[in-house]
Short mmCIF file of C-alpha atoms in Angstrom, two decimals:
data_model
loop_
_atom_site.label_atom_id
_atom_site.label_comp_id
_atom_site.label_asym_id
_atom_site.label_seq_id
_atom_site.Cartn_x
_atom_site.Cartn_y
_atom_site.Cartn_z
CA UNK A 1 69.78 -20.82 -8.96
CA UNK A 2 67.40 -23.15 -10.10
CA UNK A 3 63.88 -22.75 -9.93
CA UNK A 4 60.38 -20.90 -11.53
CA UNK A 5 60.34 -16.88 -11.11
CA UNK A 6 57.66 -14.85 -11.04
CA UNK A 7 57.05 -14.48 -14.61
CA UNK A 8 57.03 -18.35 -14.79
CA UNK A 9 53.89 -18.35 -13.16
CA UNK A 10 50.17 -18.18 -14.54
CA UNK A 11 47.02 -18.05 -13.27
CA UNK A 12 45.33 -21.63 -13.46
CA UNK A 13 48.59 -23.62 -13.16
CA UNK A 14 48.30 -26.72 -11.03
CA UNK A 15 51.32 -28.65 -9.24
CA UNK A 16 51.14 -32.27 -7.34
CA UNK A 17 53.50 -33.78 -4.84
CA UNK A 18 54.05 -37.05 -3.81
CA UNK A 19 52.16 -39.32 -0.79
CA UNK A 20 53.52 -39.77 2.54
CA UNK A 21 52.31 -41.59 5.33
CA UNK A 22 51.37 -40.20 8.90
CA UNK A 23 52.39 -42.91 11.12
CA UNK A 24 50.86 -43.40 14.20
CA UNK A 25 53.44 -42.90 16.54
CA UNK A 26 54.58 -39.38 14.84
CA UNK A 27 50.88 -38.55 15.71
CA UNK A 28 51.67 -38.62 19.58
CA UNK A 29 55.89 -37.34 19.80
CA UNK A 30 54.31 -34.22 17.71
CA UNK A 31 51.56 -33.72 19.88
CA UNK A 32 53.51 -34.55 23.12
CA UNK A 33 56.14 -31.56 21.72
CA UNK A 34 53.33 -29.10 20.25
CA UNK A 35 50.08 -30.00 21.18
CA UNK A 36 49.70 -32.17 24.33
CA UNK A 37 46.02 -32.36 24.54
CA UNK A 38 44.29 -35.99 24.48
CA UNK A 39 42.86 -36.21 21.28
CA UNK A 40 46.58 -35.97 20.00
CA UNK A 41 48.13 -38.01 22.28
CA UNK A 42 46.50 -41.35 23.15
CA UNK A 43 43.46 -43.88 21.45
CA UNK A 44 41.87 -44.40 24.86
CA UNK A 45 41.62 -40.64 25.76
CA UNK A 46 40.73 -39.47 22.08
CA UNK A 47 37.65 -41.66 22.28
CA UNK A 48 35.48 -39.45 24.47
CA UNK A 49 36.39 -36.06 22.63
CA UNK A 50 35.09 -34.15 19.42
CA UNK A 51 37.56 -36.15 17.57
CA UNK A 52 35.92 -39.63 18.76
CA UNK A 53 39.93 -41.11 17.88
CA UNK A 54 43.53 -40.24 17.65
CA UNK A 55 44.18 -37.43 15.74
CA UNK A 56 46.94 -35.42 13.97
CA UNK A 57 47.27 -32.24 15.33
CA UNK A 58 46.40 -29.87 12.76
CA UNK A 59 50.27 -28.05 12.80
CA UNK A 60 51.11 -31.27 12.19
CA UNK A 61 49.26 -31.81 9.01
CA UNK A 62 50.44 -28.33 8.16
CA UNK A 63 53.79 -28.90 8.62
CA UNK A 64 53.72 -32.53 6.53
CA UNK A 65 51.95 -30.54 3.84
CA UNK A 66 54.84 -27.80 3.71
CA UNK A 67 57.52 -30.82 3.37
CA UNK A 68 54.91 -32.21 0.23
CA UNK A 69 55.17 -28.80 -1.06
CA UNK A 70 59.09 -28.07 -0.70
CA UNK A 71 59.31 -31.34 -2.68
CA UNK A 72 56.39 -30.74 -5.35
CA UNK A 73 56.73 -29.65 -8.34
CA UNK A 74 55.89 -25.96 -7.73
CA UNK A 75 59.62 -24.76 -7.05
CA UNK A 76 60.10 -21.02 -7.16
CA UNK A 77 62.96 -19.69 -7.36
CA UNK A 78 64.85 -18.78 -3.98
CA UNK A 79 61.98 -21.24 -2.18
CA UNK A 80 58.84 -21.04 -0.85
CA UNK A 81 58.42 -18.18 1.37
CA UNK A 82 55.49 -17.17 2.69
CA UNK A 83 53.96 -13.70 3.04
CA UNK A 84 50.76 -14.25 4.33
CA UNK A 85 47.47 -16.11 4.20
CA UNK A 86 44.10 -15.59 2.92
CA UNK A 87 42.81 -18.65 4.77
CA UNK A 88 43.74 -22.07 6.60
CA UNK A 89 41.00 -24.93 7.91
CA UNK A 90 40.88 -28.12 8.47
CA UNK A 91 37.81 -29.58 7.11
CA UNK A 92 38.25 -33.52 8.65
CA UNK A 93 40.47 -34.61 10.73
CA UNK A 94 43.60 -36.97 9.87
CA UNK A 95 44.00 -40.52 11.21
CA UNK A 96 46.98 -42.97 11.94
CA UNK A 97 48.07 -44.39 8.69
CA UNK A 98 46.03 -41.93 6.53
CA UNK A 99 48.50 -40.61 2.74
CA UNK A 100 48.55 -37.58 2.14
CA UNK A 101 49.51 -35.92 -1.19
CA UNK A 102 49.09 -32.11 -1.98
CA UNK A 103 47.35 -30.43 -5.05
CA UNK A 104 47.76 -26.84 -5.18
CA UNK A 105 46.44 -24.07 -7.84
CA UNK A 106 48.08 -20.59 -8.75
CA UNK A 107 44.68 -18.09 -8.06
CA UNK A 108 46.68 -14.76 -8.62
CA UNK A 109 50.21 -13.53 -10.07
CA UNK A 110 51.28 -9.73 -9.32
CA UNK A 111 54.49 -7.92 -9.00
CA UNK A 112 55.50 -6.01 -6.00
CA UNK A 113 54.94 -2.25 -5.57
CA UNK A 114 57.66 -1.89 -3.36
CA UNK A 115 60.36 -4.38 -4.60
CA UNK A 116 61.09 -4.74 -8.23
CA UNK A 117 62.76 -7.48 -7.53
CA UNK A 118 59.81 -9.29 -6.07
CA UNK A 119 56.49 -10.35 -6.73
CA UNK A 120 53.70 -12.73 -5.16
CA UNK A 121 51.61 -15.77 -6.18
CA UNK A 122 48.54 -16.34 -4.45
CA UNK A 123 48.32 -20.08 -4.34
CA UNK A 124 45.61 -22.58 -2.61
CA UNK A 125 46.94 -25.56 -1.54
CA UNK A 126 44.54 -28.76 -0.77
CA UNK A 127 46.05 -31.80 1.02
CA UNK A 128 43.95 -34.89 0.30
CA UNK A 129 43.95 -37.87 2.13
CA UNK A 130 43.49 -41.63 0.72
CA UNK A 131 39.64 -41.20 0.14
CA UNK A 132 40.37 -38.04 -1.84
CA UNK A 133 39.04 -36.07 0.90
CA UNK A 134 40.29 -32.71 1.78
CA UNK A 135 42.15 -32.35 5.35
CA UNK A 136 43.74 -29.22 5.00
CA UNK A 137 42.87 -25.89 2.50
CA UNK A 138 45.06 -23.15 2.85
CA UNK A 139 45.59 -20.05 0.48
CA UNK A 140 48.86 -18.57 1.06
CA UNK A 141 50.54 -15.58 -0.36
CA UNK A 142 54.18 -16.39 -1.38
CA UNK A 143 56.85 -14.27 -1.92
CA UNK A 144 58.73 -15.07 -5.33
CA UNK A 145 61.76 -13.40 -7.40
CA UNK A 146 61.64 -11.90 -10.75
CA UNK A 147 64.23 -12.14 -13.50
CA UNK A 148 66.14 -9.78 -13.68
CA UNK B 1 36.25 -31.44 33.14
CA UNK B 2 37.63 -28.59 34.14
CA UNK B 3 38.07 -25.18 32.14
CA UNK B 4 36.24 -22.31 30.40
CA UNK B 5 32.69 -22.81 28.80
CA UNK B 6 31.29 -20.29 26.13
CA UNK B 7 29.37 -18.58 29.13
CA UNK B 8 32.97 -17.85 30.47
CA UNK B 9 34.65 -15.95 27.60
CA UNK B 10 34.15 -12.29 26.86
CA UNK B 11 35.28 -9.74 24.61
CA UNK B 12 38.27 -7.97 25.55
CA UNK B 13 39.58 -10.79 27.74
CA UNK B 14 43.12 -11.41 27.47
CA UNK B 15 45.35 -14.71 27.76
CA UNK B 16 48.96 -15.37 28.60
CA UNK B 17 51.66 -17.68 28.29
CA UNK B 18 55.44 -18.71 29.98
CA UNK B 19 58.51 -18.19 27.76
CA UNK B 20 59.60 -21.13 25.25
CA UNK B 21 63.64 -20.48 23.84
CA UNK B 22 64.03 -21.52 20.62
CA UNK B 23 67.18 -23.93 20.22
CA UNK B 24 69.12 -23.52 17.44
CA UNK B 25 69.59 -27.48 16.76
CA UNK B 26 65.78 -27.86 16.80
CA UNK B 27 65.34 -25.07 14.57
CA UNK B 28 67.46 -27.33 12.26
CA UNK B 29 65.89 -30.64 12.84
CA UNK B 30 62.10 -29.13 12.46
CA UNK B 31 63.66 -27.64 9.32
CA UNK B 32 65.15 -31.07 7.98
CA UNK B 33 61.76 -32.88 8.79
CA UNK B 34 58.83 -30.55 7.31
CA UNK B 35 60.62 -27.63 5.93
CA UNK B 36 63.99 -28.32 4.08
CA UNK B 37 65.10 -25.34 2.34
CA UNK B 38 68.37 -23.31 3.05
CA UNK B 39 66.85 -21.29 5.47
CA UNK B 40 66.05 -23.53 7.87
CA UNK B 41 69.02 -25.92 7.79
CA UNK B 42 72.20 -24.37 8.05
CA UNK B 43 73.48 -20.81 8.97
CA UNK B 44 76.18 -20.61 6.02
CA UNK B 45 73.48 -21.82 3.27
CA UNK B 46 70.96 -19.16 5.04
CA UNK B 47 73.01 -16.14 4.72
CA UNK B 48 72.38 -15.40 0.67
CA UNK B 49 68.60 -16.27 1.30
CA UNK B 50 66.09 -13.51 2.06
CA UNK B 51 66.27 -14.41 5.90
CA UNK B 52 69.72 -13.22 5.82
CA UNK B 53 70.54 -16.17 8.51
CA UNK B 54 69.32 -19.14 10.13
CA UNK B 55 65.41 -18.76 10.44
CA UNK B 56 62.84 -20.98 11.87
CA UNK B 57 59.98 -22.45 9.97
CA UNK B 58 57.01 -20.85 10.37
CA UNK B 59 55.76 -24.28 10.85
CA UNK B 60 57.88 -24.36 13.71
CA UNK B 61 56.55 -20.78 15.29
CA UNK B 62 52.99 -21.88 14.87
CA UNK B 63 53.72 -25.87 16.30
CA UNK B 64 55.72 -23.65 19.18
CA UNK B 65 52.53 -21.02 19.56
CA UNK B 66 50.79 -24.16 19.61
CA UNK B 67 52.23 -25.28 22.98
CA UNK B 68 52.37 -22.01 24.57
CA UNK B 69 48.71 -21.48 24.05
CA UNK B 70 47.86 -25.28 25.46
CA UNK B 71 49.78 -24.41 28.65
CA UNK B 72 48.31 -20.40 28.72
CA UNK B 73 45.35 -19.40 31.02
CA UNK B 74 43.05 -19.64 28.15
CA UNK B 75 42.08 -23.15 28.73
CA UNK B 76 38.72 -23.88 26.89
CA UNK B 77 36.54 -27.10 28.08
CA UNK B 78 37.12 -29.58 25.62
CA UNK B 79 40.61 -28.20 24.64
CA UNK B 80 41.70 -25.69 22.14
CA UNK B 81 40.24 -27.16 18.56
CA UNK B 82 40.40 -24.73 15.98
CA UNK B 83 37.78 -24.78 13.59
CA UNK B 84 39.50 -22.15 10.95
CA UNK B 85 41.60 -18.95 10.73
CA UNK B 86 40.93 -15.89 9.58
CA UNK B 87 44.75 -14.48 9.46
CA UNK B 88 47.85 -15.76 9.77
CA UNK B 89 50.92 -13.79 9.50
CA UNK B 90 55.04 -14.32 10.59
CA UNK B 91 55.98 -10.50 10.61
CA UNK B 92 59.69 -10.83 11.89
CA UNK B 93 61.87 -14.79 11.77
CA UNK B 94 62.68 -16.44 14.84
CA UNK B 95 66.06 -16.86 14.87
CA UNK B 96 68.17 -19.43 17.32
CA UNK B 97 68.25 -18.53 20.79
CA UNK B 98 64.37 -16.32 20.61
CA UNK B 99 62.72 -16.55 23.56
CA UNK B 100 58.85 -16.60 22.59
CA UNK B 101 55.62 -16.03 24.43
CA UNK B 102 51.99 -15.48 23.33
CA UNK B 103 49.51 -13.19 24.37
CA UNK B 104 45.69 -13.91 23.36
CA UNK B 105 42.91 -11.53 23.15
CA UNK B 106 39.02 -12.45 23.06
CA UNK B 107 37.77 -10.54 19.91
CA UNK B 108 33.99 -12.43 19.26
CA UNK B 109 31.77 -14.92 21.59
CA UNK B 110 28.85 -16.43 19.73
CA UNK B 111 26.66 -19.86 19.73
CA UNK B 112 26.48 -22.24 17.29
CA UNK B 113 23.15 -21.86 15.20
CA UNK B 114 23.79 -25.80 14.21
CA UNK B 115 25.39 -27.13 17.35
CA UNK B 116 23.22 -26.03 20.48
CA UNK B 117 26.11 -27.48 22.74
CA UNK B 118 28.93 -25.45 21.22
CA UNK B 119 29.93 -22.01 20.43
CA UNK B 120 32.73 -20.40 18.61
CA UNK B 121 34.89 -17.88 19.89
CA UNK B 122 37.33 -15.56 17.65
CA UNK B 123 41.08 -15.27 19.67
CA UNK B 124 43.74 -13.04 18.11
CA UNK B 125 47.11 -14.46 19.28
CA UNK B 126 50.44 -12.46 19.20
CA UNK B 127 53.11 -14.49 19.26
CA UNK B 128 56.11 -11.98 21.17
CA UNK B 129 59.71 -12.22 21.10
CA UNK B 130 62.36 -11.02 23.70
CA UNK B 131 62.25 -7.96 22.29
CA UNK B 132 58.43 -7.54 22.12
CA UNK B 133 58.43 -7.95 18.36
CA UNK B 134 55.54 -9.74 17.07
CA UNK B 135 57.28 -12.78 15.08
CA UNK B 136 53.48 -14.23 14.57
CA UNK B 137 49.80 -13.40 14.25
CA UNK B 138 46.97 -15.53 14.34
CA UNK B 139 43.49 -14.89 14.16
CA UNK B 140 41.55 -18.47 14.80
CA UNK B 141 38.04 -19.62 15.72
CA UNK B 142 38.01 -21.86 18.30
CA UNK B 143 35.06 -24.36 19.03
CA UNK B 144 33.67 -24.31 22.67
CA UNK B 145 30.86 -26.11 24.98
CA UNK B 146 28.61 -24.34 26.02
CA UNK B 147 27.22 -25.52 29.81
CA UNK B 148 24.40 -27.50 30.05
#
């Protein structure tokens, strides 16, 4: 197995992925299958709601920003599993067409108490849009192996 | 527009959902999309990962939450729009063949000092399996109108 363990990582390291683009149609199946409420499913009926527009759903921007992540350059070894998190928001919403890209920080490194075999990262994750603004922060406790 | 205002919600008030199963070739095809490790893609790669077995994303449990809560008796005017989340937790997998439902419970009702036409409320949702495990918690603040 390939991969960083838990004595890989250090507080302060950064990791990047690459861009992808939320297309327009994705917008609406996912919404249609996960969250069928106007704003996520059609221009016309967006335009009167909070979101003024079509929108992403924002478990659809989290789940995009998981793929990023799988395929950034973070990799621990045995995958990214998460334990937990600290904190998830959505500070703007994200529009047809908008590239994402993922920048994410290592904020704390500790070995289990219980599992020797274990340990977790605390990481925060920011997915950026086009303009560079944030459109999803999450801080997520992930469960990685140690050498043994 | 129908549904609840701020002036409607109270603490202690409780929310329910129908059932959603959880297909096994979905499980895979959510997996291959936003969440392509072993885990999530095939039951022979999962069973030397720390699921033990074929595992949903928990992309897929909150995108799946997602749609039970939309359909649920909670029904906010405006829709359910989540303006942050406290907690977020996936305490037990979902495995193939998981029958889920969510249960929501009003812990916090207060106005907007910014917005005087919204609110916030604070909803802990338990996300249940078949056998009344909890495979999810949430804790999320959702923005509300108020009535004018």
């Amino acid at each position: 197995m390939t991969g960083r363990y838990l004595e890989d990582f250090a507080v302060g390291q950064t990791f990047h992925s690459a861009r992808l683009q939320i297309d327009k149609e994705r917008i609406k199946t996912f919404g249609a299958e996960f969250d069928p409420q106007p704003f996520h499913l059609d221009e016309e009926a967006a335009r009167d709601t909070l979101f003024g527009g079509l929108a992403a759903s924002g478990w659809h921007t989290a789940a995009v920003t998981m793929r990023l992540l799988v395929e950034s350059d973070l990799k621990p070894a045995g995958g990214i599993v998460g334990a937990g998190f600290d904190e998830l928001r959505w500070p703007q919403p994200v529009r047809p067409g908008d590239e994402l890209r993922t920048e994410s920080e290592v904020l704390e490194v500790r070995p289990s108490r219980s599992r020797p075999d274990q340990g977790l990262i605390k990481v925060r994750t920011t997915t950026l849009n086009q303009k560079n603004e944030a459109v999803q922060v999450i801080i997520a406790n992930l469960v990685v192996r140690r050498r043994r």
